[in-house]
PDB file of C-alpha atoms and ligand atoms in Angstrom:
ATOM      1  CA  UNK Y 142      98.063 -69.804 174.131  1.00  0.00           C
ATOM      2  CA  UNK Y 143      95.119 -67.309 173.231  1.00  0.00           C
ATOM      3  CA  UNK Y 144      91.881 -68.678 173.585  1.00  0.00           C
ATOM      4  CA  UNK Y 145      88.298 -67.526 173.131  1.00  0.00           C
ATOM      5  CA  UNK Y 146      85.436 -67.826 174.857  1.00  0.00           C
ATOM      6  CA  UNK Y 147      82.229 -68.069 172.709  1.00  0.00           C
ATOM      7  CA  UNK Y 148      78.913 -68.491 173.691  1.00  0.00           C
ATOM      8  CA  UNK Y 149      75.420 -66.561 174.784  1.00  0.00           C
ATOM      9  CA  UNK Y 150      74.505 -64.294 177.417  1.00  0.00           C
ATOM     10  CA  UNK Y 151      74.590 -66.563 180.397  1.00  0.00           C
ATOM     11  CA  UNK Y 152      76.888 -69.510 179.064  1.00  0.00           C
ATOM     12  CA  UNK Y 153      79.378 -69.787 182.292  1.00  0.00           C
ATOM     13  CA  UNK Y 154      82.155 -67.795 179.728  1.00  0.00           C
ATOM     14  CA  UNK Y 155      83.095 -65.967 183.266  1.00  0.00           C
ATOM     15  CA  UNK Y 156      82.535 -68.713 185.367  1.00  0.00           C
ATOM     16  CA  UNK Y 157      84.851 -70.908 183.756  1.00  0.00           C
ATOM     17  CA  UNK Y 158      87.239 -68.450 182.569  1.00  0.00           C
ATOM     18  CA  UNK Y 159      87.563 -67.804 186.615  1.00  0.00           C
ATOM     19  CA  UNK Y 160      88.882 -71.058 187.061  1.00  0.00           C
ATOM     20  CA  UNK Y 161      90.998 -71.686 183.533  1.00  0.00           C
ATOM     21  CA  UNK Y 162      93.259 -68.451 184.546  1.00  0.00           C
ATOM     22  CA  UNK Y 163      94.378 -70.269 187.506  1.00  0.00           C
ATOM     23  CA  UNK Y 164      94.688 -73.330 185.765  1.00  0.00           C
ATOM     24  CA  UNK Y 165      96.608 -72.660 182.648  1.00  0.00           C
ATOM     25  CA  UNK Y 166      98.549 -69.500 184.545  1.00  0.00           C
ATOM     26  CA  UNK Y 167      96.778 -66.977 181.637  1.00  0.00           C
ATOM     27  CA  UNK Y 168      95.865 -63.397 181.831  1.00  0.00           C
ATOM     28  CA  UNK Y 169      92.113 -62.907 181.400  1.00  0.00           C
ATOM     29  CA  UNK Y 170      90.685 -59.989 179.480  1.00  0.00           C
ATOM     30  CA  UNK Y 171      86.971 -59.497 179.354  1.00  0.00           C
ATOM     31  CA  UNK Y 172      85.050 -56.839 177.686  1.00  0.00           C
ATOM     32  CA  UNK Y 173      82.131 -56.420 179.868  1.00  0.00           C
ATOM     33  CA  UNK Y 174      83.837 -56.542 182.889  1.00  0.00           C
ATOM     34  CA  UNK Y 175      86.596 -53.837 181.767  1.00  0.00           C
ATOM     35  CA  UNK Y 176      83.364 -51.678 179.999  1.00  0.00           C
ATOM     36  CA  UNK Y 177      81.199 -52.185 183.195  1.00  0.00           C
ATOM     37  CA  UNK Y 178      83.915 -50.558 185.887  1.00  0.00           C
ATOM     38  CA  UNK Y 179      84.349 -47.794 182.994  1.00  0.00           C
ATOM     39  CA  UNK Y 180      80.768 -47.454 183.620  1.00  0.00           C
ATOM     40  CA  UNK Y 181      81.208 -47.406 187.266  1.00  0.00           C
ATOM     41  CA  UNK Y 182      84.335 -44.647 187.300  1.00  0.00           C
ATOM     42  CA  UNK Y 183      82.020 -42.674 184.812  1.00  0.00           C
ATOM     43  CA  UNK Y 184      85.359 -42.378 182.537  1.00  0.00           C
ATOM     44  CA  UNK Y 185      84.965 -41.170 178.829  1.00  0.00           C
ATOM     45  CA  UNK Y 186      84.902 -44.804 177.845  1.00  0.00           C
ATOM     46  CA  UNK Y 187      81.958 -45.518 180.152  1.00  0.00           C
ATOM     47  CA  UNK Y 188      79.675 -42.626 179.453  1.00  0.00           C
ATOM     48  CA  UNK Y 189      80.437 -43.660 175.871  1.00  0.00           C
ATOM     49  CA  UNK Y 190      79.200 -47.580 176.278  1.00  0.00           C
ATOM     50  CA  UNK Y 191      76.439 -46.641 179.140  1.00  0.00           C
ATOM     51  CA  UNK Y 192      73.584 -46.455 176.739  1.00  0.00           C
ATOM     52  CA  UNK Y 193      74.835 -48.981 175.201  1.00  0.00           C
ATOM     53  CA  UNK Y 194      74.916 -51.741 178.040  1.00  0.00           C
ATOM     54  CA  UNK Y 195      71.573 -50.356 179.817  1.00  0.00           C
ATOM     55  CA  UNK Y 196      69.776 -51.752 176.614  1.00  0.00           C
ATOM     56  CA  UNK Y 197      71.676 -55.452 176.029  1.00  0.00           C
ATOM     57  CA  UNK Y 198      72.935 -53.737 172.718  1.00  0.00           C
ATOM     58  CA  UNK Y 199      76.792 -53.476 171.558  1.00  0.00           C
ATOM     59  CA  UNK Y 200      79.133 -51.325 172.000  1.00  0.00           C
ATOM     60  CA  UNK Y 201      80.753 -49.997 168.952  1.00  0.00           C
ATOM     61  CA  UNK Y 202      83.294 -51.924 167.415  1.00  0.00           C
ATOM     62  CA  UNK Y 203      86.040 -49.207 167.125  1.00  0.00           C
ATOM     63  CA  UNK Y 204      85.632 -48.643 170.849  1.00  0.00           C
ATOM     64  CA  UNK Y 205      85.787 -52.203 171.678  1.00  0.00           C
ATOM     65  CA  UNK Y 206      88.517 -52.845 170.033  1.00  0.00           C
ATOM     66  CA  UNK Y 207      90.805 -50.411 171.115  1.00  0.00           C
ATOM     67  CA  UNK Y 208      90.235 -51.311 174.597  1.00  0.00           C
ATOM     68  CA  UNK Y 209      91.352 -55.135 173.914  1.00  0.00           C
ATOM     69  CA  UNK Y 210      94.482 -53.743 171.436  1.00  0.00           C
ATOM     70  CA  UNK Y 211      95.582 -52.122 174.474  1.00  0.00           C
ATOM     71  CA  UNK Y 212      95.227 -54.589 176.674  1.00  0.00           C
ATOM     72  CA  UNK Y 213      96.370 -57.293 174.780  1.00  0.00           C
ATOM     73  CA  UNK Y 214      99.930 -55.042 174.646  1.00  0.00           C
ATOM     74  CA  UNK Y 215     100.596 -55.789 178.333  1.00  0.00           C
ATOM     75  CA  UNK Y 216     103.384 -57.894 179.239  1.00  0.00           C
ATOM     76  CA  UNK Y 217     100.936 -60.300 181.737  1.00  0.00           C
ATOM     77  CA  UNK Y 218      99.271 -61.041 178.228  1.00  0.00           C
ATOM     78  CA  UNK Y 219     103.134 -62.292 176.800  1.00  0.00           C
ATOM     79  CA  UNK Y 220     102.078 -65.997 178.008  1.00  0.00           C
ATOM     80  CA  UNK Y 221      98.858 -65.720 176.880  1.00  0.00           C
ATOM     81  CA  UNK Y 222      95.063 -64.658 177.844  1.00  0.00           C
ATOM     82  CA  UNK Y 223      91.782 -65.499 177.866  1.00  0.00           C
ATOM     83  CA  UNK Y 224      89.274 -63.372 175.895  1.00  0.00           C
ATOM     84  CA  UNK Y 225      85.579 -63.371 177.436  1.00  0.00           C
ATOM     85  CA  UNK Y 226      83.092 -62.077 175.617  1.00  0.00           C
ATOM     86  CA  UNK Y 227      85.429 -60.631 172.628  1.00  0.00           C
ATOM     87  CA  UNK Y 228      85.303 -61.013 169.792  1.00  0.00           C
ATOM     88  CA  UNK Y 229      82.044 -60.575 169.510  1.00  0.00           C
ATOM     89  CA  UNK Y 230      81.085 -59.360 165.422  1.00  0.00           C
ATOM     90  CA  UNK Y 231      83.102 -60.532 162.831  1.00  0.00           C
ATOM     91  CA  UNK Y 232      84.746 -57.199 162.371  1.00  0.00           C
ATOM     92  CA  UNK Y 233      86.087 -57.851 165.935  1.00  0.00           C
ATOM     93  CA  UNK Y 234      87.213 -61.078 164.858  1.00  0.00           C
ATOM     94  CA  UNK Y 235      89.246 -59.400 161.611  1.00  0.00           C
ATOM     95  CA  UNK Y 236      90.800 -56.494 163.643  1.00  0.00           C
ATOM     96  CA  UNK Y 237      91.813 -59.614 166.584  1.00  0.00           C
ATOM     97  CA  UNK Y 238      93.612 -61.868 163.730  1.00  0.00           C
ATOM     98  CA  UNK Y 239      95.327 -58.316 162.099  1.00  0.00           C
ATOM     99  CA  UNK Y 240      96.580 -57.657 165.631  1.00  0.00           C
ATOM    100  CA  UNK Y 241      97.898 -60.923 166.656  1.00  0.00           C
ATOM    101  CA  UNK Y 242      99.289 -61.598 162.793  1.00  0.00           C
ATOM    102  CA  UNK Y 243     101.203 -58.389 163.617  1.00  0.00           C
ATOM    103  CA  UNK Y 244     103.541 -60.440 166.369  1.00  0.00           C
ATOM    104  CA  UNK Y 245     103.189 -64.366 163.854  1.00  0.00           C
ATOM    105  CA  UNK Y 246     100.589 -65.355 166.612  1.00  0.00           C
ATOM    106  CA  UNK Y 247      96.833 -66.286 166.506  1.00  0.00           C
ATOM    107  CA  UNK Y 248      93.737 -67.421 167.877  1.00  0.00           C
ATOM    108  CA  UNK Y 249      94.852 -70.894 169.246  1.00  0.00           C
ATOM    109  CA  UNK Y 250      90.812 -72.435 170.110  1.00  0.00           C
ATOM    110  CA  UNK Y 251      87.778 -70.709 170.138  1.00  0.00           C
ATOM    111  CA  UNK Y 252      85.353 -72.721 173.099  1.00  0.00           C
ATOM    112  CA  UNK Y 253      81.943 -72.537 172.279  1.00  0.00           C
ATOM    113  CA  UNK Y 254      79.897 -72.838 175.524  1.00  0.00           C
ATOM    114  CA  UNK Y 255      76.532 -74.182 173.932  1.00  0.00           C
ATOM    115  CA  UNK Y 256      73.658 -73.926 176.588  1.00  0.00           C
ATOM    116  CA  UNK Y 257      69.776 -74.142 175.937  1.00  0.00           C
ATOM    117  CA  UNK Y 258      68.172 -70.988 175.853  1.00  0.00           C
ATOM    118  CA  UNK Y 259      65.022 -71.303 178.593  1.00  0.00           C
ATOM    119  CA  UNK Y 260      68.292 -72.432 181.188  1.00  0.00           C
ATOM    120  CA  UNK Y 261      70.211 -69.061 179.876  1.00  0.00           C
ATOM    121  CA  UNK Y 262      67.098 -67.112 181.147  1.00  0.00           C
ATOM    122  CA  UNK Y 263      66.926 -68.869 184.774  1.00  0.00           C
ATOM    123  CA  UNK Y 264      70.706 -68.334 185.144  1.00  0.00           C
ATOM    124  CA  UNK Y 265      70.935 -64.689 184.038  1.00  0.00           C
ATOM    125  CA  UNK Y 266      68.290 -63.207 185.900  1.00  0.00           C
ATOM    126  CA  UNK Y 267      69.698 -65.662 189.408  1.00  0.00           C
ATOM    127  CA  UNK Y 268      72.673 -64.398 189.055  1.00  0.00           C
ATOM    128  CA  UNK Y 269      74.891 -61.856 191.189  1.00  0.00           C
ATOM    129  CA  UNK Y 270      77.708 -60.549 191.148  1.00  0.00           C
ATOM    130  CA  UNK Y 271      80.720 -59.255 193.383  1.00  0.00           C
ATOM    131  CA  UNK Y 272      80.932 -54.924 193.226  1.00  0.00           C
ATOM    132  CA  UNK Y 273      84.564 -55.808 194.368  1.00  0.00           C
ATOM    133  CA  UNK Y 274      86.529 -58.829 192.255  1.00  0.00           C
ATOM    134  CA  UNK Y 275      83.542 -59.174 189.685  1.00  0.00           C
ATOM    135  CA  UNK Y 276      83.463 -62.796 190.969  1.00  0.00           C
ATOM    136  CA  UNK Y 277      80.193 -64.303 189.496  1.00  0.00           C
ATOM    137  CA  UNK Y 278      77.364 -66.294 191.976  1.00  0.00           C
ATOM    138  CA  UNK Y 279      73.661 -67.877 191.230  1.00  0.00           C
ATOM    139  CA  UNK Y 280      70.927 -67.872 193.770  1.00  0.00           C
ATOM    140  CA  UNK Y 281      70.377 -71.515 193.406  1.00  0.00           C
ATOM    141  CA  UNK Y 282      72.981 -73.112 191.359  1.00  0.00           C
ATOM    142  CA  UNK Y 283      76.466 -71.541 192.825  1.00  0.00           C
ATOM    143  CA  UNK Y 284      75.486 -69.672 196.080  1.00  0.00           C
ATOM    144  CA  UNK Y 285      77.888 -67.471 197.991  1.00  0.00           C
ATOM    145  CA  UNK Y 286      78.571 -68.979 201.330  1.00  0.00           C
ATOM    146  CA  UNK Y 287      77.078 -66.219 202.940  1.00  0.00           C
ATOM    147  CA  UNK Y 288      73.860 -64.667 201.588  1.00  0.00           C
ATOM    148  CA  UNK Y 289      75.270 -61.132 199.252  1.00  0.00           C
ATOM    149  CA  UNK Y 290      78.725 -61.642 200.149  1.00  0.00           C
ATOM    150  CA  UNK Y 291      81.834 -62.834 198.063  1.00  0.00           C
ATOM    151  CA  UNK Y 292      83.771 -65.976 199.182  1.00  0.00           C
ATOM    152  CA  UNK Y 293      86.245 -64.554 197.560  1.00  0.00           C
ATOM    153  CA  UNK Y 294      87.239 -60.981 198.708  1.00  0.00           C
ATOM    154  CA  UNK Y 295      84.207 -60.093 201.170  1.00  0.00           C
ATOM    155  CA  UNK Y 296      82.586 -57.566 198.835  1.00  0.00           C
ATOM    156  CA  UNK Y 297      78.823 -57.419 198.095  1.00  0.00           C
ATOM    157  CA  UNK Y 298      76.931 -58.854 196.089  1.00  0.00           C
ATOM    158  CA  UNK Y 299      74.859 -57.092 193.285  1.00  0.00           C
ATOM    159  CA  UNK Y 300      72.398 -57.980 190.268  1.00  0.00           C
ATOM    160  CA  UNK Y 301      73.420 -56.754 186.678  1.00  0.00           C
ATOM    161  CA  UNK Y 302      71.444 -54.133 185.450  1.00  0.00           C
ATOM    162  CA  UNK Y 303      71.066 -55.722 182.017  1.00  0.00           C
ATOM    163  CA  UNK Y 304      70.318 -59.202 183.684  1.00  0.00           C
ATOM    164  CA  UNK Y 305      66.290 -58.001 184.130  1.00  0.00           C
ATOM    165  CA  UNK Y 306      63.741 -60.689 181.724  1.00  0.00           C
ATOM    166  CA  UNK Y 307      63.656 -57.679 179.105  1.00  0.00           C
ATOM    167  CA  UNK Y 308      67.254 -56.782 178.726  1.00  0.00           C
ATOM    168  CA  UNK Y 309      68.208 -60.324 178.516  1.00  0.00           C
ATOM    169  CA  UNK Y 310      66.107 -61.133 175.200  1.00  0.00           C
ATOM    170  CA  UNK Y 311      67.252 -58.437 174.117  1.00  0.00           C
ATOM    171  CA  UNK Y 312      70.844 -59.738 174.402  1.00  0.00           C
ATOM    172  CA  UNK Y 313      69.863 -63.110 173.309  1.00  0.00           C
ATOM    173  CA  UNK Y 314      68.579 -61.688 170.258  1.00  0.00           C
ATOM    174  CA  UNK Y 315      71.346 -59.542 169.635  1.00  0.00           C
ATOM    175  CA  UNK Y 316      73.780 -62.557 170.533  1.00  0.00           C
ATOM    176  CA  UNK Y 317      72.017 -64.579 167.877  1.00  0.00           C
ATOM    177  CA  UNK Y 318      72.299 -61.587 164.667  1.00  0.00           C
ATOM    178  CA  UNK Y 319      75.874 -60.541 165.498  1.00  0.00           C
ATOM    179  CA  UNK Y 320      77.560 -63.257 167.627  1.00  0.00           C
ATOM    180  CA  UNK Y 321      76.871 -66.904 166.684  1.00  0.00           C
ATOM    181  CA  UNK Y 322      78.615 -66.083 163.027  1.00  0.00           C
ATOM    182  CA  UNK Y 323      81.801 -66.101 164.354  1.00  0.00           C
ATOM    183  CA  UNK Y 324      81.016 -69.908 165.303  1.00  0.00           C
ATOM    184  CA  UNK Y 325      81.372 -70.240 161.576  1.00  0.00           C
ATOM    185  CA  UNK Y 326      83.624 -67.785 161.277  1.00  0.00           C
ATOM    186  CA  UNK Y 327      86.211 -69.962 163.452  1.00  0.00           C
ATOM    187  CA  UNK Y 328      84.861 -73.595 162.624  1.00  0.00           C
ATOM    188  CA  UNK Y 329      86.026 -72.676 158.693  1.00  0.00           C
ATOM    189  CA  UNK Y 330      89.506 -72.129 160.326  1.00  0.00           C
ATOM    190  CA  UNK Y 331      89.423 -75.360 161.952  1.00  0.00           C
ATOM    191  CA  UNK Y 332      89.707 -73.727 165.290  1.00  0.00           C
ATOM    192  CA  UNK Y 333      86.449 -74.326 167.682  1.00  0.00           C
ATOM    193  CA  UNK Y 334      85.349 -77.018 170.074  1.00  0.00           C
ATOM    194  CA  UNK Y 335      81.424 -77.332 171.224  1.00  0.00           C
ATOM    195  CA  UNK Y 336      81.535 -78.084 175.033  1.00  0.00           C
ATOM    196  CA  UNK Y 337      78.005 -78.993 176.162  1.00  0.00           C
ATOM    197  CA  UNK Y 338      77.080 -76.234 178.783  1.00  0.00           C
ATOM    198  CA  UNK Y 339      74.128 -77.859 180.410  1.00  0.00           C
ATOM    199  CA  UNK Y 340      76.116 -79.563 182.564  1.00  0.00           C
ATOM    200  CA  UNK Y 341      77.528 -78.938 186.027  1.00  0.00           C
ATOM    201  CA  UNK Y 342      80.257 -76.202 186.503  1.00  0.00           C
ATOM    202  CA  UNK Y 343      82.872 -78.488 187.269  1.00  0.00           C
ATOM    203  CA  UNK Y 344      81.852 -80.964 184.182  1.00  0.00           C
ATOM    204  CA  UNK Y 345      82.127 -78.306 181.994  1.00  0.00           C
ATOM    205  CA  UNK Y 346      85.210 -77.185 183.357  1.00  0.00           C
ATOM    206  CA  UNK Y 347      86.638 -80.497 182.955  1.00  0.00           C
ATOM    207  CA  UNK Y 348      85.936 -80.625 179.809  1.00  0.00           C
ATOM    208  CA  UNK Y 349      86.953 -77.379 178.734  1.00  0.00           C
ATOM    209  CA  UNK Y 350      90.503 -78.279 180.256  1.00  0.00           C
ATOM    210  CA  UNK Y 351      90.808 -81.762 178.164  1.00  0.00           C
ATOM    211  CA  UNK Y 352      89.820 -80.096 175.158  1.00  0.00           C
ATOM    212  CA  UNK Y 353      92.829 -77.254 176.023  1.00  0.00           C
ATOM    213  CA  UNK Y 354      94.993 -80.258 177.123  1.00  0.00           C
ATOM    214  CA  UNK Y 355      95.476 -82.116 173.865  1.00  0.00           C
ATOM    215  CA  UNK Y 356      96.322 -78.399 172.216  1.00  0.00           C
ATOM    216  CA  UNK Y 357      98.974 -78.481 174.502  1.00  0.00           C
ATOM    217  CA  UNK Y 358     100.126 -81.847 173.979  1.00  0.00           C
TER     218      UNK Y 358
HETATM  219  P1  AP5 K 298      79.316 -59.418 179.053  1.00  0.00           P
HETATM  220  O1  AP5 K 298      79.618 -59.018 180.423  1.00  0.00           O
HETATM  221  O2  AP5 K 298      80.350 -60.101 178.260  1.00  0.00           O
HETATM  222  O3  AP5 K 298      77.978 -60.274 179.084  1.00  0.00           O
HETATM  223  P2  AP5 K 298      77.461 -61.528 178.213  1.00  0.00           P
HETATM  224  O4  AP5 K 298      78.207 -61.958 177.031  1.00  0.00           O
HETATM  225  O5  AP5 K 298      76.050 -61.180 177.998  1.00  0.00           O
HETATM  226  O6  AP5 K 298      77.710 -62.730 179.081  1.00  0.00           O
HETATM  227  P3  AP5 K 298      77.425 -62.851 180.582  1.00  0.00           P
HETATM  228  O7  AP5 K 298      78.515 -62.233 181.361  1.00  0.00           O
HETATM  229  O8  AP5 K 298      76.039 -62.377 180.857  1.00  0.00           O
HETATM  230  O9  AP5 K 298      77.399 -64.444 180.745  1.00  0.00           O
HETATM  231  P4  AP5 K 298      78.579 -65.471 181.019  1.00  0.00           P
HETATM  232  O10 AP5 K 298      78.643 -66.387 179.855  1.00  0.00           O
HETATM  233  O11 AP5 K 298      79.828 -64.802 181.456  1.00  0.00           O
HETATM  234  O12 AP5 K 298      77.932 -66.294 182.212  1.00  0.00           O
HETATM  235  P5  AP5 K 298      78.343 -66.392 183.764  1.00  0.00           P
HETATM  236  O13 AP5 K 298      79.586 -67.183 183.926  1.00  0.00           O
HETATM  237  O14 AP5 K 298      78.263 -65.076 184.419  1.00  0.00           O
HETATM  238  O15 AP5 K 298      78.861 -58.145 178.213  1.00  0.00           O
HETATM  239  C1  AP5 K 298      77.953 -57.210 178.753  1.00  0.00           C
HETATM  240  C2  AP5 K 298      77.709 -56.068 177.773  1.00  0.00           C
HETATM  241  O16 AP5 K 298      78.936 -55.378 177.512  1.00  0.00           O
HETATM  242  C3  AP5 K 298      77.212 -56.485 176.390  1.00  0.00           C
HETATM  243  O17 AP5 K 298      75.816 -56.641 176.361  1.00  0.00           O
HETATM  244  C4  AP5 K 298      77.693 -55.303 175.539  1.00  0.00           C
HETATM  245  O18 AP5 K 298      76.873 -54.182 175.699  1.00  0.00           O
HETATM  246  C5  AP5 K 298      79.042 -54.987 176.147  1.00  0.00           C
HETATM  247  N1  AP5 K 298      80.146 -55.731 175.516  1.00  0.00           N
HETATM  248  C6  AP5 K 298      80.979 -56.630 176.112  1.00  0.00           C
HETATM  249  N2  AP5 K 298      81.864 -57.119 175.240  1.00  0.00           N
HETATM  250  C7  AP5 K 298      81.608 -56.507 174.051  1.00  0.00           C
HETATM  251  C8  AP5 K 298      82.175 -56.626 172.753  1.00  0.00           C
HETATM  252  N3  AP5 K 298      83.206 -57.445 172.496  1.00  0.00           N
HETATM  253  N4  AP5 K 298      81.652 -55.854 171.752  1.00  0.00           N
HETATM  254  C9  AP5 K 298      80.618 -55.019 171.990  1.00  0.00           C
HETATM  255  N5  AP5 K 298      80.029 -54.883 173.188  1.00  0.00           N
HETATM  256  C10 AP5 K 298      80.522 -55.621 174.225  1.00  0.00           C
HETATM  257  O19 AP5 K 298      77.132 -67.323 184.279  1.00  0.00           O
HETATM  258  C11 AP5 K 298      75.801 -66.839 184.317  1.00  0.00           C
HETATM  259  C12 AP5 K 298      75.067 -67.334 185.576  1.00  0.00           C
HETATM  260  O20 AP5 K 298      74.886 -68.748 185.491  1.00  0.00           O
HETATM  261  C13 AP5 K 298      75.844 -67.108 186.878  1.00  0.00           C
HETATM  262  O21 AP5 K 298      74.935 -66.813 187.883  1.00  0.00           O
HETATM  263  C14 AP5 K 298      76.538 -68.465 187.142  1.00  0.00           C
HETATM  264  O22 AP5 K 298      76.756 -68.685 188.534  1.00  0.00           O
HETATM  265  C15 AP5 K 298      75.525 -69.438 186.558  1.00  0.00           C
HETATM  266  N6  AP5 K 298      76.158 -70.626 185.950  1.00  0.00           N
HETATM  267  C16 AP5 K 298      77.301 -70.661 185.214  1.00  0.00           C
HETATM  268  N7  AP5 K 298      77.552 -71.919 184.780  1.00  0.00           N
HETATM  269  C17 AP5 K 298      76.523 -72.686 185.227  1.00  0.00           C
HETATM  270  C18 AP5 K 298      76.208 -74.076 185.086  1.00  0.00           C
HETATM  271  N8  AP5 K 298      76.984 -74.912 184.403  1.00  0.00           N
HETATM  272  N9  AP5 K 298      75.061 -74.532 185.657  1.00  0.00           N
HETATM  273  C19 AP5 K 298      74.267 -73.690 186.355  1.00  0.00           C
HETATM  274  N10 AP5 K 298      74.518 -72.365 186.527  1.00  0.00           N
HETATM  275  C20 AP5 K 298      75.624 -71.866 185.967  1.00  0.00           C
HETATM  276 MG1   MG K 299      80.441 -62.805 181.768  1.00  0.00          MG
HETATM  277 ZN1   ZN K 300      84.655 -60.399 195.397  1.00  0.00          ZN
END
C-alpha cells in the first residue's frame, strides 16, 4: 500500500502520518523531515536545500527526488510507506509513477488533508517540534505533557525556522502555485479522498483510517 499525503503547510500530514505508521505497520518517508536533519548534519544535501527551506521555497526537483528514489529502495518500504509532503510538483508526481511502474506498483490513494487557511496560520506558528524523534506538538491544541519536552523520547522541544508569520505565506503561496495541481493531477486518476481537516486529531484520524480501510477491503 503506498499512500500520499496531500495537503498545505500545516494540514496534520505529520501528525497523522505519526499515527497511520503504527496503524497500518508502513514505513514513513517524509521530505522535510529527511531535508531538515540534512540541514542539521550540514551534509552536501543540506547546504544544498538550506536556502531553500530558510525562505518556505522548494527544493529542486532533481534533488528531491533522488532522495525519495533512494529511499523508497529500502526493504522496510517492501510493505509499503507513507509519503509526507512528496510529491509535491507534478514533475515529482511523473518521476514517483516512472519509479513505482518500474516494479508494476503505484500510488494506491492520495489523502488530501483540506484545512482553512486563517486555522493553518494559528497551527504553524503554535507549533513545536521534537530536536530528537521529530515528533510534532501545538501550544494549545496538542501540548507536550511537560512544557518543551517530548512525551515521546524526552528530547526538546523547538520552533521551525520557516514556521515565523512571513515564511509561512510564503509557503502557503508557494503550496497554492506548485502543490494543489497534483489534487487534479490524482483526482483525474481516480485516486484521492478529501478528509475534512478542521476537525479534531483523532476525527481526522478516524477518518483517514476508514477511507484506507475500504482500499483494503
Ligand atoms: P515539510 O516539512 O513537508 O513542511 P510542510 O509541507 O510545509 O508541512 P508541515 O510539516 O508544515 O505541516 P504538516 O501538514 O505536517 O502539519 P503538522 O502535522 O506538523 O517541508 C518543509 C520544507 O522542506 C518545504 O518548505 C520545502 O522547502 C522542503 N521540502 C519538503 N518536501 C519537499 C518536496 N517534495 N519538494 C521540494 N521541497 C520539499 O501540524 C501542524 C501543527 O498543527 C502542529 O502543531 C500540530 O500539533 C497541529 N495540528 C495538527 N492537526 C491538528 C488538528 N486537527 N487540530 C488542531 N491542531 C492540529
Ligand atoms: Mg510535516
Ligand atoms: Zn522526541
Amino acid at each position: 500500500m503506498l499512500i500520499v499525503l496531500l495537503g498545505p503547510p500545516g494540514a496534520g500530514k505529520g501528525t497523522q502520518a505519526e499515527r497511520l505508521v503504527k496503524e497500518f505497520q508502513l514505513a514513513y518517508i517524509a521530505t522535510g523531515d529527511i531535508l531538515r536533519s540534512a540541514v542539521k548534519s550540514g551534509s552536501p544535501l543540506g547546504q544544498q536545500a538550506k536556502g531553500y527551506m530558510e525562505q518556505g521555497q522548494l527544493v529542486p526537483d532533481e534533488i528531491v527526488v533522488g532522495i525519495v528514489q533512494e529511499r523508497l529502495a529500502h526493504p522496510d518500504c517492501a510493505g509499503g510507506a507513507i509519503l509526507d509532503g512528496f510529491p509535491r510538483t507534478v514533475v515529482q508526481a511523473h518521476v514517483l509513477d516512472n519509479v513505482l511502474g518500474e516494479s508494476g506498483k503505484g500510488v494506491n490513494r492520495v489523502i488530501h488533508i483540506d484545512v482553512d487557511e486563517e486555522e493553518l496560520v494559528a497551527r504553524l506558528t503554535g507549533r513545536r517540534v521534537c530536536r530528537e524523534c521529530a515528533a510534532t506538538y501545538h501550544i494549545k491544541n496538542n501540548p507536550p505533557r511537560v512544557r518543551n519536552v517530548c512525551d515521546r523520547c524526552g528530547g526538546e522541544l523547538y520552533q521551525r525556522e520557516d514556521d515565523s508569520i512571513s515564511t509561512v505565506q510564503e509557503r502557503l503561496e508557494v503550496y497554492k502555485k506548485q502543490t494543489a495541481p497534483l489534487i487534479d493531477y490524482y483526482s483525474s486518476k481516480g485516486l484521492v479522498t478529501v478528509i475534512n481537516g478542521n476537525q479534531e486529531i483523532e476525527k481526522i484520524f478516524s477518518d483517514i483510517k476508514a477511507a484506507l480501510e475500504k482500499d483494503r477491503a
